[in-house]
Coordinates of C-alpha atoms in Angstrom, one line a residue:
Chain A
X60 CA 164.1 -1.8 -12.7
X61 CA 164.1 -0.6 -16.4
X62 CA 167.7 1.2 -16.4
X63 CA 167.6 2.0 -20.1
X64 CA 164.6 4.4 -19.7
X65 CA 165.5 6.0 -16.7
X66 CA 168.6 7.1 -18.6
X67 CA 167.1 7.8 -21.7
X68 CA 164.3 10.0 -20.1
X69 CA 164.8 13.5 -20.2
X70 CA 161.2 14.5 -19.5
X71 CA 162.0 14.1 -15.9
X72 CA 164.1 16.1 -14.0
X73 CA 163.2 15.3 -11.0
X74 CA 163.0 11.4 -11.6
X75 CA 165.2 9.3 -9.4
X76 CA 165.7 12.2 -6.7
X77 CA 164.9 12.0 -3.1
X78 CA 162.4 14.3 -1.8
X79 CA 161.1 14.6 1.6
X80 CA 157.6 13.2 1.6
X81 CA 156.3 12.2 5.3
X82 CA 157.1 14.4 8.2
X83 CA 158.2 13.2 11.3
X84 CA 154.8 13.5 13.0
X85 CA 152.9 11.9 10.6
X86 CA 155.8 9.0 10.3
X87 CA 155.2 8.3 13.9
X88 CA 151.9 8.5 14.2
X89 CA 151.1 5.9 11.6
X90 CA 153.3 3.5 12.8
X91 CA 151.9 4.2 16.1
X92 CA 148.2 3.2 14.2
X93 CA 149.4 0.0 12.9
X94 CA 150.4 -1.3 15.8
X95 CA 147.3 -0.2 17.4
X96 CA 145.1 -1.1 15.0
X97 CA 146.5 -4.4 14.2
X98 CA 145.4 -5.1 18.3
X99 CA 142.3 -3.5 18.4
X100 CA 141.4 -5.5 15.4
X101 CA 142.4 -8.8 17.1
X102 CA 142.0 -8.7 21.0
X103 CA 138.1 -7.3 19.0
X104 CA 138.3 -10.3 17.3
X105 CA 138.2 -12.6 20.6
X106 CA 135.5 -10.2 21.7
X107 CA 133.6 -11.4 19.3
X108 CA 134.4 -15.1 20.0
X109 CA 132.8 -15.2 23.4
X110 CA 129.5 -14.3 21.6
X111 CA 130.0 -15.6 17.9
X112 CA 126.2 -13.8 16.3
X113 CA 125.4 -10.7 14.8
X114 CA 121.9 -9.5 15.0
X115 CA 119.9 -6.7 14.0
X116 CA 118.1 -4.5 16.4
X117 CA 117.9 -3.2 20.0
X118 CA 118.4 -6.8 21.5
X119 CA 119.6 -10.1 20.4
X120 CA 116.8 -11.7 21.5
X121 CA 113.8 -10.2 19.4
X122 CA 112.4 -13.7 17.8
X123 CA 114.0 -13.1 14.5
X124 CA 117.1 -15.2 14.5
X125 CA 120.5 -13.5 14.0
X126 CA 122.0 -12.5 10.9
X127 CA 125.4 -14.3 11.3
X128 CA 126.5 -17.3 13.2
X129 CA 129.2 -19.0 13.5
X130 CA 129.6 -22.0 15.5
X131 CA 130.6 -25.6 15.8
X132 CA 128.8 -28.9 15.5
X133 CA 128.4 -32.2 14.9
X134 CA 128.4 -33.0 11.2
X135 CA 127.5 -36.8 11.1
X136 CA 129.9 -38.8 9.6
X137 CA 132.6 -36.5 9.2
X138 CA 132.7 -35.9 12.9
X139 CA 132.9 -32.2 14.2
X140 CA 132.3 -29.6 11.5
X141 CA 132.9 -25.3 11.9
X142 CA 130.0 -23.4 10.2
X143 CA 129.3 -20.0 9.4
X144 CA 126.0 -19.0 8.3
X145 CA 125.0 -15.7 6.6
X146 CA 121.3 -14.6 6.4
X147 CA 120.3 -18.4 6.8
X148 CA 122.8 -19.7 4.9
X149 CA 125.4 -22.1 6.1
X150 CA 128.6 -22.4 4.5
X151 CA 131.1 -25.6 5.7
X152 CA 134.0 -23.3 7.6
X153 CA 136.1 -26.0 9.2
X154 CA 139.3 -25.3 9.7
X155 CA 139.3 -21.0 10.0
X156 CA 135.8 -20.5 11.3
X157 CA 134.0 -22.2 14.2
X158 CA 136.9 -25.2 14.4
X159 CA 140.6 -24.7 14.0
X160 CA 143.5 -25.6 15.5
X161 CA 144.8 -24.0 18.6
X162 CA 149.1 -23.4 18.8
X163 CA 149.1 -27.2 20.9
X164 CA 147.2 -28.7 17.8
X165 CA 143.7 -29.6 19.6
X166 CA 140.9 -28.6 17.6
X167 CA 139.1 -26.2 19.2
X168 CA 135.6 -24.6 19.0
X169 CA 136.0 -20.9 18.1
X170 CA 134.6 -18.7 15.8
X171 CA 138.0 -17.0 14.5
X172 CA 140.9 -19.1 14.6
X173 CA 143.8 -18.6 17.2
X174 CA 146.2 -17.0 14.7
X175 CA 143.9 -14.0 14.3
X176 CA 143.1 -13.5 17.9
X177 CA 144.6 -11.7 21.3
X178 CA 145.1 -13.8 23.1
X179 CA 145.5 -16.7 21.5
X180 CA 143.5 -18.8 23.6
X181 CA 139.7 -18.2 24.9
X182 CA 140.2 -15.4 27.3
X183 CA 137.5 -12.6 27.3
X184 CA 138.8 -10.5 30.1
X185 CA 142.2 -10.2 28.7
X186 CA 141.0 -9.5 25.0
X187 CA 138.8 -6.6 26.5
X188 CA 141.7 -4.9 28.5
X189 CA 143.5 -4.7 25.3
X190 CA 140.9 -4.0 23.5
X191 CA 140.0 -0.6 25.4
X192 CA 143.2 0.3 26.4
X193 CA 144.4 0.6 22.2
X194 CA 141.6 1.9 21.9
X195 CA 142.6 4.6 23.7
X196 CA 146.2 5.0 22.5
X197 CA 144.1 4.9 19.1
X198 CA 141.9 7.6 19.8
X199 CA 144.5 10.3 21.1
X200 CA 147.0 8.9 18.2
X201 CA 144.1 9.6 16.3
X202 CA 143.1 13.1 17.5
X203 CA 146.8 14.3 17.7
X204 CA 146.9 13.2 14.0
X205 CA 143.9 15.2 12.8
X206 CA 144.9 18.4 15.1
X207 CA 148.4 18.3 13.1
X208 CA 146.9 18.0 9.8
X209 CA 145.2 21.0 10.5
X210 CA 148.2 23.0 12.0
X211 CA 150.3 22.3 9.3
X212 CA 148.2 22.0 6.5
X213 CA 148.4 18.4 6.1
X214 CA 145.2 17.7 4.9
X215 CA 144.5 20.9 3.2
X216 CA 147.7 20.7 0.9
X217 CA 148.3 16.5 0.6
X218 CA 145.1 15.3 1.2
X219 CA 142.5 18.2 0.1
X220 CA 141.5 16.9 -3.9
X221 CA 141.4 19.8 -6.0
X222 CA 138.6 20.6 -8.6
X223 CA 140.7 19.4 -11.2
X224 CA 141.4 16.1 -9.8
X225 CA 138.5 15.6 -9.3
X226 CA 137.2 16.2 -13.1
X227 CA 139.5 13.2 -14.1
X228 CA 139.0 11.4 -11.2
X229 CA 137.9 8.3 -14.2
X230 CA 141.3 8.6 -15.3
X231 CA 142.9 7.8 -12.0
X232 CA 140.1 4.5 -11.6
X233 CA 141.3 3.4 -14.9
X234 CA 145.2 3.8 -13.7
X235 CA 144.7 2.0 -10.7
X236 CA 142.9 -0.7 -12.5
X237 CA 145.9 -1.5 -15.4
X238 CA 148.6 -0.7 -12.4
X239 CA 149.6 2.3 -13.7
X240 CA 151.4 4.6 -11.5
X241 CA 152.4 8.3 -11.3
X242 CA 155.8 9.6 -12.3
X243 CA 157.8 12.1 -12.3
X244 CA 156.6 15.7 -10.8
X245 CA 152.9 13.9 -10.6
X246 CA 154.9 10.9 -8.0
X247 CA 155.2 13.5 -5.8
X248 CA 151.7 14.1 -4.9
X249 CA 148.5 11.8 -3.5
X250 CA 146.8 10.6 -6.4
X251 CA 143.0 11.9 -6.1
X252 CA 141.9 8.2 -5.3
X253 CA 144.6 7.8 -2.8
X254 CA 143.5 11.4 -1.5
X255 CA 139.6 10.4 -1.3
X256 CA 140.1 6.8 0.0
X257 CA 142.5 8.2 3.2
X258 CA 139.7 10.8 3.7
X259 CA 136.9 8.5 3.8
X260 CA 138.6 6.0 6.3
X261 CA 140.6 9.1 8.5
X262 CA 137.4 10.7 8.6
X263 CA 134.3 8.5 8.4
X264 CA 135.2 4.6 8.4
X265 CA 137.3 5.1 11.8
X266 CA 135.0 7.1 13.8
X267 CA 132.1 5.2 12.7
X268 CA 133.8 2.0 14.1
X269 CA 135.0 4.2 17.2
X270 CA 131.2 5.6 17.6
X271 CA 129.9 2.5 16.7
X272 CA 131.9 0.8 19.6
X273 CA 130.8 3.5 22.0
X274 CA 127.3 2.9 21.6
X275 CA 127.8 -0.8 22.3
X276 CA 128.9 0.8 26.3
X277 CA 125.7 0.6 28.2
X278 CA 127.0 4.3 30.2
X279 CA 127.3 6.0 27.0
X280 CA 124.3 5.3 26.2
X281 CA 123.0 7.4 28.6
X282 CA 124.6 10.6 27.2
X283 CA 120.9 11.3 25.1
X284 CA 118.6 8.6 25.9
X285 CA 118.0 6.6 22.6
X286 CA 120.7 7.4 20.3
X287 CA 121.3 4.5 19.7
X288 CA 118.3 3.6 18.3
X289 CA 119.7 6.1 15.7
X290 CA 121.6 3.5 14.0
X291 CA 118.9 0.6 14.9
X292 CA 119.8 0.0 18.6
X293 CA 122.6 -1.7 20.4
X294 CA 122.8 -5.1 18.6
X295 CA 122.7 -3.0 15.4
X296 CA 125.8 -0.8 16.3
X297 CA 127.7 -4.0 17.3
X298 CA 126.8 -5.5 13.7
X299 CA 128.3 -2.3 11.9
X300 CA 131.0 -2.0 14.5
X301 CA 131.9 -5.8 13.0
X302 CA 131.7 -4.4 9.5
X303 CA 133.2 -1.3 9.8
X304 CA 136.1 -3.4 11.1
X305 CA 136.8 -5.3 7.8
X306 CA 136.2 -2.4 5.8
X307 CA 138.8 -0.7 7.8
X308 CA 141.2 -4.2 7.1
X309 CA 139.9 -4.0 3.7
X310 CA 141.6 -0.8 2.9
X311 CA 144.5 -2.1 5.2
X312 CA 144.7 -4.9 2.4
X313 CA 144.4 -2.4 -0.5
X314 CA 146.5 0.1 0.9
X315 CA 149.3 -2.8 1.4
X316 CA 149.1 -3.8 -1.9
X317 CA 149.5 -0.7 -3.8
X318 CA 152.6 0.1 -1.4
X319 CA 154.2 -3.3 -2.6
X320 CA 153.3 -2.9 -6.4
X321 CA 154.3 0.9 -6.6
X322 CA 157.8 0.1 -4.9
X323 CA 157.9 -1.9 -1.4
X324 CA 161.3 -0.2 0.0
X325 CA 160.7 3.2 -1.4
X326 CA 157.6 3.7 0.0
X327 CA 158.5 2.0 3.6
X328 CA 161.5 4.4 3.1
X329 CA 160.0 7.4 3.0
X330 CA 157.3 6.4 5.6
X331 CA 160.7 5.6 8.0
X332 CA 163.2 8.2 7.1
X333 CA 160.1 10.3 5.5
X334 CA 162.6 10.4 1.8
X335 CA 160.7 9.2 -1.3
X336 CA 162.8 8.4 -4.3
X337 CA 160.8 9.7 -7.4
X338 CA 160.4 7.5 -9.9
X339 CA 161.1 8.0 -13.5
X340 CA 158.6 8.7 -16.4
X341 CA 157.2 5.5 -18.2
X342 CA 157.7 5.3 -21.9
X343 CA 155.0 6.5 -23.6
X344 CA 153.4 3.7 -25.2
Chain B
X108 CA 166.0 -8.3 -12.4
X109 CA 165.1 -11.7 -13.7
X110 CA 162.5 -14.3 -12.4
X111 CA 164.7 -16.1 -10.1
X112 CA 165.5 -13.3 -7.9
X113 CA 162.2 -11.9 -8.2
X114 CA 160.1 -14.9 -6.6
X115 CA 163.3 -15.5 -4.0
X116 CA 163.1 -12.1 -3.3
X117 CA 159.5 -12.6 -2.6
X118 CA 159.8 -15.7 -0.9
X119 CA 162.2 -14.0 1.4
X120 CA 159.1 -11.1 2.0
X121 CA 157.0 -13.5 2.6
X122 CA 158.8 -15.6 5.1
X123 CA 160.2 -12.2 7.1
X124 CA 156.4 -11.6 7.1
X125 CA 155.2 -14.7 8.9
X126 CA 158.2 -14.4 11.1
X127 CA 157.3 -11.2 12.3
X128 CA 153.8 -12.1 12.8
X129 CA 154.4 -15.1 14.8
X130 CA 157.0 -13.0 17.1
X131 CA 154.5 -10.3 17.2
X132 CA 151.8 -12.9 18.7
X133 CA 154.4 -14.8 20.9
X134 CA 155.3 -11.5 22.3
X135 CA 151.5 -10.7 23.1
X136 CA 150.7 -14.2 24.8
X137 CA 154.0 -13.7 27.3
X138 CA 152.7 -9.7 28.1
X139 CA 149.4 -11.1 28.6
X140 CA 150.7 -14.0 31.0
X141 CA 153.0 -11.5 32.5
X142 CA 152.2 -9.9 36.5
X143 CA 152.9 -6.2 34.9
X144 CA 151.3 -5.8 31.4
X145 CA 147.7 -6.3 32.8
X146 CA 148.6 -3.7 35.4
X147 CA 149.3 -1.6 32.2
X148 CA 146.4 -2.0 30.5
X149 CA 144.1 -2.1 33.3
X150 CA 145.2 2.3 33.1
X151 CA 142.2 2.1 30.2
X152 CA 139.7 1.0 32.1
X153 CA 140.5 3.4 34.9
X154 CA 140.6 6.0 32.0
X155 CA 137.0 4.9 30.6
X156 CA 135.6 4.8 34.0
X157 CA 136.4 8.8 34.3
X158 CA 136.1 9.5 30.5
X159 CA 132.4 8.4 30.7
X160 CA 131.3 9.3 33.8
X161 CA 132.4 13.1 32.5
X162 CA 130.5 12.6 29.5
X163 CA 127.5 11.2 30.6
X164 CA 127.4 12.8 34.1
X165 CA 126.9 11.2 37.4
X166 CA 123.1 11.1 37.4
X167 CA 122.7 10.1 34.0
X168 CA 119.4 7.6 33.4
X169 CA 119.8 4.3 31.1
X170 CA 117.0 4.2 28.5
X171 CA 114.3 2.7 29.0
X172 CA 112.3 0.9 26.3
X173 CA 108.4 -0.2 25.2
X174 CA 106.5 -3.3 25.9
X175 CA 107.1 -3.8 22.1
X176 CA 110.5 -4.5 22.6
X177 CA 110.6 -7.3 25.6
X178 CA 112.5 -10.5 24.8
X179 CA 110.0 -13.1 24.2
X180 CA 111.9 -15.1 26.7
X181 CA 114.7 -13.6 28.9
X182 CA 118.0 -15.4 28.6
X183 CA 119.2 -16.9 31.8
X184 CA 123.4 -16.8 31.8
X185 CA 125.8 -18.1 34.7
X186 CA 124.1 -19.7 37.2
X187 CA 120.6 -21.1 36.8
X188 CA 119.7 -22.7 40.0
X189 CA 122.5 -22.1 42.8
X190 CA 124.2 -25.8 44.1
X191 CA 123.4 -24.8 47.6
X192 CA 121.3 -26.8 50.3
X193 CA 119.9 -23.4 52.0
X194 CA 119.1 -21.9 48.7
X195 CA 117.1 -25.2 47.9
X196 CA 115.5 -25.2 51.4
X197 CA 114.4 -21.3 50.9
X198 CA 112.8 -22.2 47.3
X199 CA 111.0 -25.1 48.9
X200 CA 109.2 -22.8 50.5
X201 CA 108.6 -20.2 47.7
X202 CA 111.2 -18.1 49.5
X203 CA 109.0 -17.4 52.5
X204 CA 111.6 -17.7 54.9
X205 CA 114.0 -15.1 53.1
X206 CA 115.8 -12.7 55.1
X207 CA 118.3 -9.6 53.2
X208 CA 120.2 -8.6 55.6
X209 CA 121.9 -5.5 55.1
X210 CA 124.8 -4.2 57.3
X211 CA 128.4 -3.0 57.6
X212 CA 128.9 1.0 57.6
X213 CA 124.9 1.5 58.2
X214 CA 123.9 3.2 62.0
X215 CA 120.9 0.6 62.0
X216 CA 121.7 -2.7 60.5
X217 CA 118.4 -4.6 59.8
X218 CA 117.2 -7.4 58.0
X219 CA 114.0 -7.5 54.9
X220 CA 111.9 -10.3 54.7
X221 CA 110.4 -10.5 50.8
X222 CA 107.6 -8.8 52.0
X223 CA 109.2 -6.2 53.3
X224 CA 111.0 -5.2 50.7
X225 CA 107.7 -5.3 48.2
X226 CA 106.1 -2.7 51.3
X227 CA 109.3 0.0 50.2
X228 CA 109.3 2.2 47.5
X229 CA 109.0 0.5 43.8
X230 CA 110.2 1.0 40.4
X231 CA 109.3 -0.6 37.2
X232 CA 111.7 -0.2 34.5
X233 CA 111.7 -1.9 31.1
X234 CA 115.7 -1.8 30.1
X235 CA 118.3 -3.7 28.1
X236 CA 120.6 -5.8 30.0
X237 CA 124.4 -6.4 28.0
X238 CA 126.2 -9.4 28.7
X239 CA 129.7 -8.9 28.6
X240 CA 130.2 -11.4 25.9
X241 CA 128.1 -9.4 23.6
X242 CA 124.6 -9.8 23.8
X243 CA 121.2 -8.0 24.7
X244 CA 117.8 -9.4 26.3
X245 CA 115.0 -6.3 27.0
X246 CA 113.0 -7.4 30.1
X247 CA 110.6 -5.6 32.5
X248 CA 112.0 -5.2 35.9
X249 CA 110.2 -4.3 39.2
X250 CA 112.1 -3.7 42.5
X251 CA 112.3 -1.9 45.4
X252 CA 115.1 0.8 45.2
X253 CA 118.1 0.2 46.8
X254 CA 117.9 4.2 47.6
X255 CA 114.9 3.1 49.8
X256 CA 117.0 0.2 51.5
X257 CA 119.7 2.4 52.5
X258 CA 117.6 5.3 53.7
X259 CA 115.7 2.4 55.8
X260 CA 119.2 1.5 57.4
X261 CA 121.1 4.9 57.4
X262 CA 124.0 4.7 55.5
X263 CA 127.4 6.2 57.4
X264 CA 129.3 8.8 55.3
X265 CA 132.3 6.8 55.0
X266 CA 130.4 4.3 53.1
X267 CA 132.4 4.3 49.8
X268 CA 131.0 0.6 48.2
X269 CA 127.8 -1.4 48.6
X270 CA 129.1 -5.2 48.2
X271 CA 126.2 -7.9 47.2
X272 CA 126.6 -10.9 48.5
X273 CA 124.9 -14.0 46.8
X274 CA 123.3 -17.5 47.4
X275 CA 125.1 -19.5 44.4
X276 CA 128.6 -20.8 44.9
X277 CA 131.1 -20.8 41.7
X278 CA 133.1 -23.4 42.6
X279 CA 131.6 -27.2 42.3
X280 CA 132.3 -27.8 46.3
X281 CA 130.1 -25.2 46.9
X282 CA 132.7 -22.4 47.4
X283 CA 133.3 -19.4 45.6
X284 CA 130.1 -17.5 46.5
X285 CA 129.2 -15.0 43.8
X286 CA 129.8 -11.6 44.8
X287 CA 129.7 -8.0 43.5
X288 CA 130.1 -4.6 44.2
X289 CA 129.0 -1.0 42.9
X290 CA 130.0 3.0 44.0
X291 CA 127.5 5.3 46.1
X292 CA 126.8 6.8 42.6
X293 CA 125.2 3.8 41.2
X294 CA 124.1 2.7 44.6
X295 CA 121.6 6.0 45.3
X296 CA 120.9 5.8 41.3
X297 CA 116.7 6.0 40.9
X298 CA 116.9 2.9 38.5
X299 CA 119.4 0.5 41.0
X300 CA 116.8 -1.8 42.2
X301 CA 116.2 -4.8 43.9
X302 CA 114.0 -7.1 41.2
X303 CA 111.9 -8.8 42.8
X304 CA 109.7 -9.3 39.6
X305 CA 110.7 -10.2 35.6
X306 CA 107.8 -9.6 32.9
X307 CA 105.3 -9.1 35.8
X308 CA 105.5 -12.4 37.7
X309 CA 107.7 -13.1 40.9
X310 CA 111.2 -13.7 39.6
X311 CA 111.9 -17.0 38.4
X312 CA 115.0 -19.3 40.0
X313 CA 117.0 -18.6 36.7
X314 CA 116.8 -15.1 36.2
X315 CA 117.8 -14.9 40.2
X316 CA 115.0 -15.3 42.6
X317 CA 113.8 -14.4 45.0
X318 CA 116.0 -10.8 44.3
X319 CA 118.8 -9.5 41.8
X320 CA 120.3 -6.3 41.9
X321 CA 119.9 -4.3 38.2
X322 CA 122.2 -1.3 38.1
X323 CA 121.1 -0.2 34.2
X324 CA 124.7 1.6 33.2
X325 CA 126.5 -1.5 33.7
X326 CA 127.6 -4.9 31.7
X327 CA 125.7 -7.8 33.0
X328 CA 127.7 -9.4 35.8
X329 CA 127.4 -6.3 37.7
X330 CA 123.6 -7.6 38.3
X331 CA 124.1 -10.1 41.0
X332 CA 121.4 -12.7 41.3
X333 CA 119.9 -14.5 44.6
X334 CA 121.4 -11.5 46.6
X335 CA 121.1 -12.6 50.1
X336 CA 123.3 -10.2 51.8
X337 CA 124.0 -6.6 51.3
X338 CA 127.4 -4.6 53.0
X339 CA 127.9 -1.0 53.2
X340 CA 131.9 -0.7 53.3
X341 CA 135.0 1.8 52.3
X342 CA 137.0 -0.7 51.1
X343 CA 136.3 -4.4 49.4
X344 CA 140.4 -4.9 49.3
X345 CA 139.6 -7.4 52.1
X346 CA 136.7 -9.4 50.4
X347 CA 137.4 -12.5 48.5
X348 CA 140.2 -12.1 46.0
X349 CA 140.1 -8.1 46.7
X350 CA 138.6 -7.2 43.4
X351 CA 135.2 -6.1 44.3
X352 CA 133.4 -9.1 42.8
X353 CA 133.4 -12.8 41.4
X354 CA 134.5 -11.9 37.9
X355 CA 136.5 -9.3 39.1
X356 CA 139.0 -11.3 40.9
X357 CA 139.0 -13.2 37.5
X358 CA 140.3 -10.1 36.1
X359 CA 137.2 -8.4 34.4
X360 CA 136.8 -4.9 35.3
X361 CA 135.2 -3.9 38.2
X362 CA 134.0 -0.7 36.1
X363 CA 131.8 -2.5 33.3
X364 CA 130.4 0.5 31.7
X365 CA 132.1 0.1 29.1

C-alpha cells in the first residue's frame, strides 16, 4: 500500500517474503470450524425460538420470572410490536427480535429473525438434528485439533505466551487499540493478545458452551447426580450456554475484523495455501 | 490506492459477502427439504444415543430434587384435555371405569383397573421434566413401576420396545392418537413409572390423568399422558408412521436424551 517505504526500508529483510505460516492440518480444520460453528450457532438459534426465555435456576418455573424474554404483542396503536426484555426491562425490538419478516415477506412472530436461523422457517425438529449432528463434527474437529497441537507443538511454540510477552503484554493492548500491527521478523509470530485470546476461547469459551450444552441433556445428567446444580441447575446452564454463544461470535467478530484491517487476502492466503506474505516495517514515527 | 477504489473495493466485499450468505442459507433450506440430508444428520442422534448411554451407563438414576424446589404450579404442554367422547365418558366418572390394558409379546396379557395399579409396587420421585423446546417444571411424581406391570404380565424375551398408547387424538377429527415408545432399558428402569399422582393429589386431566408414563432420562414427549394401552413388541416399524411415536413420525428423535 505504501510502496515508497517498503523500498526504502532496509530494517527488514524479511519484509515482503512469503513464509509458511498455517499447516495443512490446522488450515483444514479451521475451515472445517467455521462452517460448523456458523450451524451450530444458527440451527441453536431456532432452538432457542421454540422457547424464547432465559431463566435462572434448576427449573423455569420457580416463581421468579425469567431473566430474558423475548416475544411478540400487541402494542396498541401501532399494531403488533417484537419486544425483548432484559432483567425487567423491555426494549421495542420490532423488526430483528420477536417480529420480523420471513423470506415470503409475512411478518412473523419469532424471537431471532429468519436470516439468522436453520432453518429458516419455525421448525424445531430440523434445527435439533443439525444442531447435534455439528455438534459432533465440532467436537472431533475440535479434539483432532487440540491432539495435533500437542503432537506437533502447535500450541507450545505458536500459541504458548512466553514470560516476556507477557511483561509487555500493555504494549500489545495499546497496539491493538491505535491499529498498530507487527512487522517485519515480529509479523511472523502470534501477537501475545492474539496468543491469549485463541487460548481462552480453544480452551475455556468452547468447552464451556460444549459442557454447558451437555448439561442441558437430561441422560447426562445422570453421569453424577447433581452436577448440574454446579453451575445453578439446568435452566442455569442453558442461560450460559446462550451467553457463551455470543461470546464465542463475539470473538468471531473481533477476530474478523483484525483479519480485514491487518491485510484481508494475505491472511485468507495463508489460512488457504498456509503462505503469509510479511509485511514491511512502518516508519518510525 | 485512492478512495474510489478503496470503498468499490469494499463495496465489492461486502456484496460477495451477502451473496455468499444468502447461497449458504438457500443451500441449507433445500438439504433440509431434501429425502437424504435428514437421513444424514439423523447419524448424530444415533451417535448421542450410544455416546451417552456409554457415559452414563445403562442403569444410571436421574436426580432427584427437594420439596424446596417443586414448581409452584406444573406447566401443562400439548394436549390439555383429549377431544375424545370415551375419554370424556371415563372422566365423568372420575376414571372409575379405567382399564390399562397391557399386551403384545407378554405370556399373560391382562388388563389394570386404577385400583389395581395403586395395589402394585410404588415410587415417589420428585424430578425435572425438560420440554424439548427448552424448558423445566420440578413436580412430585407417584406411580406404580412399570417394572411391576411387566413382571405382573411376563414379558417374552423377544420383547425389544414397550409402545404407549394414548387417549388424545392429534388430529382435529379425532385421529392421530398420541403414541410413544421406550427400550427394555428404560422400560425395567426403577424410576419409569406410571403417575398416577402429581404434587400428592390424583393427577389432574391436564398433566394426563388418570396415568402418564415418566421415564426421568428423557425430553418431555417421551412422557405420554392418558396412557390407555400398553404393547410389548420387537418392532414399532408397523405402528403409525413407523417412528416409534407421535413426534417421532414428525421427525423428532425417537432417542430424546439429549
Amino acid at each position: 500500500m505504501d510502496d515508497v517505504t517498503a523500498s526504502a526500508s532496509t530494517t527488514a529483510p524479511i519484509a515482503g517474503r512469503l513464509y509458511y505460516r498455517h499447516s495443512l492440518p490446522v488450515r483444514v480444520m479451521h475451515w472445517i470450524n467455521v462452517i460448523a460453528l456458523t450451524i451450530i450457532f444458527m440451527s441453536g438459534l431456532m432452538i432457542f425460538n421454540a422457547h424464547p426465555a432465559l431463566y435462572w435456576g434448576k427449573s423455569s418455573y420457580t416463581g421468579r420470572p425469567p431473566i430474558l424474554e423475548i416475544g411478540a404483542r400487541d402494542g396498541g396503536a401501532t399494531g403488533a410490536i417484537g419486544y425483548t426484555k432484559i432483567f425487567g426491562h423491555e426494549f421495542n425490538t420490532t423488526g430483528v427480535l420477536g417480529l420480523s419478516r420471513e423470506p415470503s415477506g409475512r411478518p412473523a412472530a419469532r424471537a431471532f429473525p429468519s436470516w439468522l436461523t436453520i432453518p429458516d422457517m419455525q421448525w424445531l425438529s430440523m434445527a435439533r438434528s443439525w444442531h447435534f449432528f455439528f455438534a459432533w463434527i465440532f467436537v472431533v474437529n475440535g479434539l483432532c485439533y487440540v491432539a495435533y497441537s500437542l503432537w506437533s507443538r502447535h500450541l507450545a511454540r505458536d500459541l504458548a505466551p512466553t514470560r516476556g510477552e507477557l511483561a509487555k503484554i500493555g504494549q500489545s493492548i495499546k497496539d491493538h487499540l491505535l491499529f498498530r500491527h507487527e512487522t517485519g521478523e515480529a509479523a511472523t509470530r502470534y501477537n501475545v493478545l492474539q496468543k491469549i485470546t485463541y487460548l481462552v476461547v480453544i480452551f475455556v469459551l468452547l468447552p464451556l458452551a460444549i459442557l454447558m450444552g451437555l448439561a442441558m441433556s437430561p441422560r447426562i445428567d445422570t453421569v453424577f447426580a447433581g452436577w448440574v446444580d454446579w453451575v445453578g441447575g439446568r435452566q442455569s446452564a442453558r442461560t450460559i450456554h446462550f451467553i457463551a454463544a455470543w461470546l464465542i461470535v463475539a470473538f468471531v467478530l473481533i477476530h474478523v475484523f483484525e483479519v480485514v484491517i491487518t491485510g484481508l487476502w494475505n491472511n485468507l492466503r495463508s489460512m488457504i495455501t498456509g503462505r503469509y506474505r510479511i509485511p514491511p516495517e512502518a516508519p518510525h514515527e | 490506492m485512492n478512495e474510489r477504489t478503496r470503498s468499490s473495493r469494499r463495496r465489492f466485499l461486502a456484496r460477495a459477502l451477502g451473496a455468499a450468505g444468502a447461497l449458504f442459507l438457500a443451500g441449507c433450506e433445500r438439504l433440509s427439504e431434501s429425502q437424504w440430508f435428514p437421513k444424514v444428520l439423523a447419524a448424530g442422534e444415533r451417535l448421542s444415543e450410544a455416546a451417552q448411554t456409554l457415559v452414563t451407563g445403562r442403569k444410571a438414576m436421574a436426580q432427584e430434587f427437594s420439596e424446596a424446589d417443586l414448581s409452584p404450579s406444573f406447566r401443562s404442554n400439548g394436549t390439555a384435555e383429549p377431544d375424545s367422547e370415551a375419554y370424556a365418558a371415563l372422566a365423568a366418572k372420575g376414571f372409575a371405569d379405567y382399564k390399562l390394558e397391557v399386551g403384545g409379546l407378554a405370556a399373560s396379557p391382562r388388563s389394570f383397573s386404577l385400583a389395581e395399579l395403586r395395589a402394585l409396587e410404588s415410587r415417589t420421585q420428585i424430578t425435572r421434566h425438560d420440554c424439548v423446546e427448552g424448558w423445566s417444571a420440578i413436580g412430585k411424581w407417584k406411580g406404580a413401576k412399570l417394572s411391576a406391570v411387566l413382571d405382573a404380565v411376563k414379558v417374552k424375551p423377544e420383547a425389544c420396545y414397550v409402545v404407549f398408547y394414548c387417549a388424545d387424538p392429534m388430529a382435529d377429527d379425532g385421529t392421530d392418537l398420541y403414541y410413544e415408545s421406550i427400550d427394555m432399558d428404560d422400560a425395567w428402569h426403577p424410576q419409569t413409572i406410571l403417575a398416577y399422582e402429581l404434587n400428592g393429589e390424583a393427577l389432574p386431566i391436564k398433566n394426563g390423568a388418570p396415568v402418564r408414563l415418566r421415564v426421568e432420562r428423557q425430553l418431555g414427549y417421551k412422557h405420554a399422558k392418558y396412557v390407555m394401552k400398553i404393547e410389548l413388541v420387537d418392532s414399532f416399524a408397523h405402528i403409525a408412521g413407523g417412528n416409534g411415536g407421535y413426534w417421532e413420525d414428525q421427525g423428532y428423535q425417537w432417542y430424546a436424551g439429549i
